[in-house]
Short mmCIF file of C-alpha atoms in Angstrom, two decimals:
data_model
loop_
_atom_site.label_atom_id
_atom_site.label_comp_id
_atom_site.label_asym_id
_atom_site.label_seq_id
_atom_site.Cartn_x
_atom_site.Cartn_y
_atom_site.Cartn_z
CA MET A 517 12.13 -6.07 33.80
CA ARG A 518 11.88 -3.11 31.45
CA THR A 519 8.93 -2.60 29.11
CA ILE A 520 9.65 -1.79 25.46
CA LYS A 521 6.67 -0.03 23.85
CA ILE A 522 6.43 -0.40 20.07
CA ILE A 523 4.10 1.72 17.88
CA TYR A 524 3.37 -0.21 14.68
CA PHE A 525 1.74 1.76 11.86
CA ILE A 526 -0.54 -0.24 9.55
CA GLU A 527 -1.48 0.68 5.98
CA HIS A 528 -2.65 -2.64 4.48
CA VAL A 529 -4.48 -4.37 7.31
CA GLU A 530 -4.74 -7.85 5.80
CA ARG A 531 -1.00 -8.05 5.23
CA GLU A 532 0.61 -6.10 8.03
CA TRP A 533 -1.62 -7.35 10.83
CA TYR A 534 -0.14 -10.80 10.38
CA LEU A 535 3.32 -9.29 10.58
CA ILE A 536 2.37 -7.93 13.99
CA ASP A 537 1.26 -11.40 15.07
CA MET A 538 4.56 -12.87 13.91
CA LEU A 539 6.53 -10.07 15.56
CA LYS A 540 4.74 -10.68 18.86
CA GLU A 541 5.52 -14.37 18.59
CA ARG A 542 9.23 -13.74 17.97
CA LEU A 543 9.51 -11.15 20.73
CA SER A 544 7.88 -13.50 23.21
CA LEU A 545 10.92 -15.77 22.82
CA LEU A 546 13.28 -13.06 24.04
CA ASP A 547 14.07 -12.62 27.71
CA ASP A 548 15.59 -9.13 27.68
CA GLY A 549 12.35 -7.27 28.44
CA LYS A 550 8.62 -7.10 28.11
CA TYR A 551 7.35 -5.96 24.70
CA MET A 552 4.08 -4.13 24.16
CA ILE A 553 2.96 -3.54 20.55
CA THR A 554 0.31 -0.91 19.78
CA PRO A 555 -1.02 -1.00 16.18
CA VAL A 556 -2.09 2.34 14.66
CA LEU A 557 -4.03 2.60 11.39
CA LEU A 558 -2.62 5.24 9.04
CA ASN A 559 -6.18 6.29 8.15
CA PHE A 560 -6.88 7.17 11.80
CA LEU A 561 -3.76 8.93 13.02
CA PRO A 562 -3.62 10.26 16.59
CA PRO A 563 -1.83 13.50 17.61
CA PHE A 564 1.96 13.50 17.85
CA GLY A 565 1.92 13.65 21.64
CA VAL A 566 0.60 10.08 21.85
CA PHE A 567 4.02 8.74 20.83
CA GLY A 568 6.03 10.53 23.48
CA GLU A 569 6.37 7.49 25.72
CA CYS A 570 6.99 4.78 23.10
CA SER A 571 10.38 3.10 22.71
CA VAL A 572 10.39 2.52 18.94
CA ILE A 573 8.20 3.29 15.90
CA VAL A 574 7.74 0.77 13.07
CA ALA A 575 6.39 2.12 9.77
CA PRO A 576 5.43 0.14 6.63
CA SER A 577 6.63 2.65 4.04
CA GLU A 578 6.80 6.29 3.00
CA ASN A 579 4.24 8.55 4.71
CA ARG A 580 4.24 12.31 5.27
CA TYR A 581 2.88 12.01 8.81
CA ILE A 582 5.44 9.41 9.87
CA ASN A 583 8.20 11.36 8.14
CA LYS A 584 7.35 14.41 10.24
CA LEU A 585 7.19 12.24 13.33
CA ALA A 586 10.59 10.74 12.51
CA SER A 587 12.17 14.15 11.98
CA LEU A 588 10.77 15.64 15.21
CA SER A 589 10.90 12.67 17.55
CA LYS A 590 13.91 11.28 19.35
CA VAL A 591 12.28 7.85 19.25
CA PRO A 592 14.03 5.35 16.90
CA VAL A 593 12.11 4.71 13.68
CA ILE A 594 12.24 1.48 11.64
CA ASN A 595 11.07 1.80 8.03
CA LEU A 596 10.03 -1.62 6.66
CA CYS A 597 10.07 -0.31 3.07
CA MET A 598 7.20 -2.72 2.36
CA GLU A 599 6.68 -1.97 -1.29
CA GLN A 600 10.28 -1.60 -2.50
CA MET A 601 9.15 -0.89 -6.03
CA LEU A 602 10.50 1.95 -8.13
CA SER A 603 8.03 3.57 -10.49
CA GLU A 604 9.28 5.00 -13.78
CA LEU A 605 8.69 8.46 -12.33
CA ASN A 606 10.97 7.80 -9.35
CA ARG A 607 13.49 6.04 -11.53
CA LYS A 608 13.68 9.06 -13.83
CA LEU A 609 13.74 11.80 -11.22
CA LYS A 610 15.65 9.94 -8.49
CA ILE A 611 13.49 11.51 -5.78
CA PRO A 612 15.16 11.37 -2.35
CA ARG A 613 13.12 9.45 0.22
CA SER A 614 12.85 11.82 3.19
CA MET A 615 11.28 9.11 5.33
CA SER A 616 14.16 6.76 4.64
CA LYS A 617 16.70 9.48 5.35
CA ASN A 618 15.09 10.23 8.72
CA ALA A 619 14.54 6.61 9.74
CA ASP A 620 17.13 4.98 11.96
CA ILE A 621 16.80 1.62 10.21
CA ASN A 622 15.52 0.77 6.71
CA ILE A 623 14.75 -2.91 6.06
CA CYS A 624 15.75 -3.84 2.52
CA TRP A 625 15.70 -7.11 0.56
CA SER A 626 16.01 -5.76 -2.99
CA GLU A 627 19.39 -4.87 -4.48
CA GLU A 628 17.74 -2.28 -6.70
CA TYR A 629 16.02 -0.68 -3.73
CA TYR A 630 19.26 -0.74 -1.74
CA ASN A 631 20.97 1.18 -4.54
CA PHE A 632 18.05 3.59 -4.67
CA LEU A 633 18.30 4.28 -0.93
CA ARG A 634 22.04 4.86 -1.16
CA TYR A 635 21.58 7.18 -4.16
CA SER A 636 18.96 9.10 -2.16
CA GLY A 637 21.46 9.84 0.57
CA VAL A 638 20.62 7.12 3.08
CA GLN A 639 23.75 6.05 4.94
CA ASP A 640 24.78 2.44 4.68
CA LYS A 641 24.63 1.98 8.46
CA ALA A 642 20.89 2.85 8.34
CA ILE A 643 20.13 0.00 5.90
CA LYS A 644 19.63 -3.55 7.13
CA ILE A 645 19.55 -6.34 4.54
CA SER A 646 16.94 -9.05 5.12
CA ASN A 647 15.71 -12.10 3.28
CA ARG A 648 12.72 -11.81 0.97
CA PRO A 649 9.46 -11.89 2.99
CA GLN A 650 7.87 -15.33 3.13
CA LEU A 651 4.48 -14.21 1.89
CA SER A 652 3.14 -17.75 1.92
CA LEU A 653 2.87 -17.43 5.71
CA CYS A 654 -0.06 -15.08 5.22
CA LEU A 655 -2.04 -17.79 3.46
CA SER A 656 -2.53 -19.62 6.75
CA LYS A 657 -4.94 -16.97 8.00
CA LEU A 658 -7.13 -16.01 5.09
CA ARG A 659 -10.17 -13.87 5.65
CA VAL A 660 -12.96 -12.87 3.27
CA GLY A 661 -15.05 -9.75 3.68
CA SER A 662 -18.75 -9.28 3.05
CA ALA A 663 -21.25 -11.68 1.49
CA LYS A 664 -20.88 -9.70 -1.75
CA ASP A 665 -17.15 -10.39 -1.71
CA LYS A 666 -17.75 -14.10 -1.24
CA LYS A 667 -20.11 -14.10 -4.21
CA ALA A 668 -17.59 -12.17 -6.30
CA LEU A 669 -14.86 -14.61 -5.34
CA THR A 670 -16.74 -17.56 -6.80
CA SER A 671 -14.70 -18.49 -9.84
CA SER A 672 -17.80 -19.62 -11.70
CA HIS A 673 -19.59 -16.32 -11.03
CA GLN A 674 -22.14 -16.05 -13.84
CA GLY A 675 -19.91 -18.39 -15.83
CA LYS A 676 -17.33 -15.65 -16.34
CA ILE A 677 -13.56 -15.40 -16.03
CA VAL A 678 -12.66 -13.62 -12.77
CA CYS A 679 -10.10 -10.82 -13.07
CA TYR A 680 -8.77 -9.21 -9.89
CA CYS A 681 -7.58 -5.59 -10.29
CA PRO A 682 -5.70 -4.09 -7.30
CA LEU A 683 -5.00 -0.45 -8.11
CA THR A 684 -2.73 2.40 -7.15
CA ASP A 685 -5.21 5.14 -8.00
CA LEU A 686 -4.89 7.77 -5.28
CA GLN A 687 -3.58 10.44 -7.67
CA ALA A 688 -6.69 10.23 -9.85
CA PHE A 689 -9.01 11.46 -7.11
CA LYS A 690 -6.95 14.30 -5.64
CA SER A 691 -8.37 17.79 -6.10
CA ASP A 692 -6.26 20.45 -7.81
CA ALA A 693 -6.06 22.24 -4.45
CA GLU A 694 -4.56 19.11 -2.85
CA VAL A 695 -2.06 18.77 -5.68
CA ARG A 696 -0.98 22.40 -5.28
CA ARG A 697 -0.53 21.88 -1.55
CA ILE A 698 1.61 18.77 -2.17
CA ALA A 699 3.70 20.65 -4.74
CA LYS A 700 4.83 23.12 -2.06
CA TYR A 701 6.67 20.35 -0.23
CA SER A 702 7.54 18.06 -3.13
CA LYS A 703 10.62 17.74 -5.31
CA ILE A 704 8.23 17.34 -8.25
CA SER A 705 6.90 20.44 -9.98
CA LEU A 706 3.21 21.40 -9.89
CA LYS A 707 3.03 20.84 -13.65
CA GLN A 708 4.35 17.28 -13.32
CA LEU A 709 2.00 16.48 -10.44
CA LEU A 710 -1.02 17.74 -12.36
CA GLN A 711 0.09 15.74 -15.41
CA ARG A 712 0.41 12.61 -13.27
CA LYS A 713 -3.06 13.15 -11.80
CA GLU A 714 -4.57 13.57 -15.27
CA TRP A 715 -2.71 10.54 -16.61
CA VAL A 716 -3.83 8.24 -13.75
CA TYR A 717 -7.44 9.45 -14.10
CA SER A 718 -7.48 8.99 -17.88
CA GLU A 719 -6.02 5.48 -17.53
CA LEU A 720 -8.71 4.65 -14.97
CA VAL A 721 -11.43 5.81 -17.36
CA ALA A 722 -9.86 3.83 -20.20
CA MET A 723 -9.70 0.74 -17.98
CA TYR A 724 -13.41 0.86 -17.16
CA LYS A 725 -14.31 1.41 -20.81
CA ASP A 726 -12.13 -1.53 -21.84
CA MET A 727 -13.87 -3.70 -19.25
CA GLN A 728 -17.12 -3.19 -21.10
CA LEU A 729 -15.54 -4.75 -24.18
CA ARG A 730 -15.16 -8.01 -22.25
CA PRO A 731 -18.61 -9.08 -21.00
CA ASP A 732 -17.18 -12.58 -20.54
CA VAL A 733 -14.95 -11.34 -17.71
CA PHE A 734 -16.06 -10.41 -14.17
CA PHE A 735 -13.76 -7.65 -12.83
CA ILE A 736 -13.11 -7.24 -9.11
CA VAL A 737 -11.57 -3.79 -8.57
CA ARG A 738 -9.72 -3.07 -5.34
CA PRO A 739 -8.86 0.63 -4.86
CA HIS A 740 -5.85 1.84 -2.97
CA PRO A 741 -6.52 1.86 0.81
CA SER A 742 -6.61 5.68 0.74
CA VAL A 743 -9.39 5.78 -1.87
CA ALA A 744 -13.06 5.35 -0.93
CA ILE A 745 -14.97 2.85 -3.09
CA LYS A 746 -17.79 5.39 -3.46
CA GLN A 747 -15.45 7.45 -5.64
CA HIS A 748 -15.16 4.55 -8.06
CA TYR A 749 -18.89 3.92 -8.12
CA ALA A 750 -19.47 7.63 -8.77
CA LEU A 751 -17.06 7.44 -11.71
CA LEU A 752 -18.82 4.36 -13.11
CA ILE A 753 -22.21 6.07 -12.94
CA GLU A 754 -20.74 9.16 -14.59
CA LEU A 755 -19.35 7.04 -17.43
CA PHE A 756 -22.21 4.57 -17.95
CA ASP A 757 -25.19 5.98 -15.98
CA ARG A 758 -25.07 2.74 -13.99
CA VAL A 759 -22.68 0.25 -12.42
CA PRO A 760 -21.89 -2.38 -15.08
CA GLU A 761 -22.90 -5.92 -14.19
CA ASN A 762 -19.41 -7.28 -14.76
CA VAL A 763 -17.68 -4.79 -12.40
CA PHE A 764 -17.50 -5.10 -8.62
CA VAL A 765 -15.54 -2.60 -6.49
CA SER A 766 -14.54 -3.64 -2.97
CA ASP A 767 -12.04 -2.74 -0.27
CA LYS A 768 -12.96 -5.72 1.91
CA GLY A 769 -11.55 -9.21 2.18
CA ASN A 770 -7.99 -10.45 1.95
CA VAL A 771 -5.84 -9.95 -1.12
CA TYR A 772 -4.34 -13.42 -0.75
CA ASP A 773 -7.75 -15.02 -0.94
CA TYR A 774 -8.44 -13.05 -4.10
CA PHE A 775 -5.24 -14.48 -5.58
CA SER A 776 -6.43 -18.04 -5.14
CA LYS A 777 -9.95 -17.39 -6.43
CA SER A 778 -9.13 -15.26 -9.49
CA ASP A 779 -8.17 -16.42 -12.96
CA ILE A 780 -6.25 -13.27 -13.87
CA ILE A 781 -4.57 -10.49 -11.85
CA VAL A 782 -4.12 -7.09 -13.51
CA SER A 783 -2.80 -3.86 -11.97
CA ASN A 784 -1.57 -0.47 -13.06
CA TYR A 785 1.13 -0.41 -10.34
CA SER A 786 1.09 -2.40 -7.13
CA SER A 787 3.33 -4.52 -4.94
CA VAL A 788 0.44 -6.99 -5.04
CA LEU A 789 1.74 -8.12 -8.45
CA LEU A 790 5.03 -9.19 -6.88
CA GLU A 791 3.21 -10.88 -4.04
CA SER A 792 0.92 -12.83 -6.36
CA ARG A 793 3.96 -13.99 -8.33
CA ALA A 794 5.77 -14.99 -5.13
CA LEU A 795 2.74 -17.03 -4.06
CA GLY A 796 2.57 -18.81 -7.38
#
């Protein structure tokens, strides 16, 4: 019996790890081979040579490292297109998705995203239409992080309204040198990238200042997985010389548990908004 080795890249652990569990369960029902799944965190990427013996690569979404791997490797690549959201910037510029163009299969459940892939040059044979993900399945295995998270998740915390704020804030914390490096390989001009960085940072500052106008609300801020929480705490101290009592920044716990424990969910741009709506 042949062994099929699958490399599964993970960006959002609390969501995608359960997908691995479900994938293992489904594959165990097949009798055409033995399947071995190796999860790899995108924050801790190994050298390219590690993937030489794998049979297929599964990726959650766009990533420069995986894109390079897909373009150089003869191993089939499946792009799950997890977020399938088009920002106004992408909608305006119609940026081609190099990862999608290099992937052998792109999983798609949104008509708008299907059209976007086709416009970007992805061939129809490389797009597989699926049903909308059943996100409620993730609720069966909720996990909460640290003791601080558990305290923050108490809806009656200090008698305040609890507002959960998952953010897409990576651009705000990039150095100008990083932006210039990205501009060399991007379809977006250096000027536009610097403007986007400044806009995201200014919106982040405005958000924290607005939070101080609502002492009756307890804000739980969840940075993007690529952003360290210490960067947010440094920004808070810079703005207020302290960390405000009604603000808690955490990258722990499970987003689905936050949904059920929060009164309000607010985000600048995140697929989490769609997921919270799908979960009711």
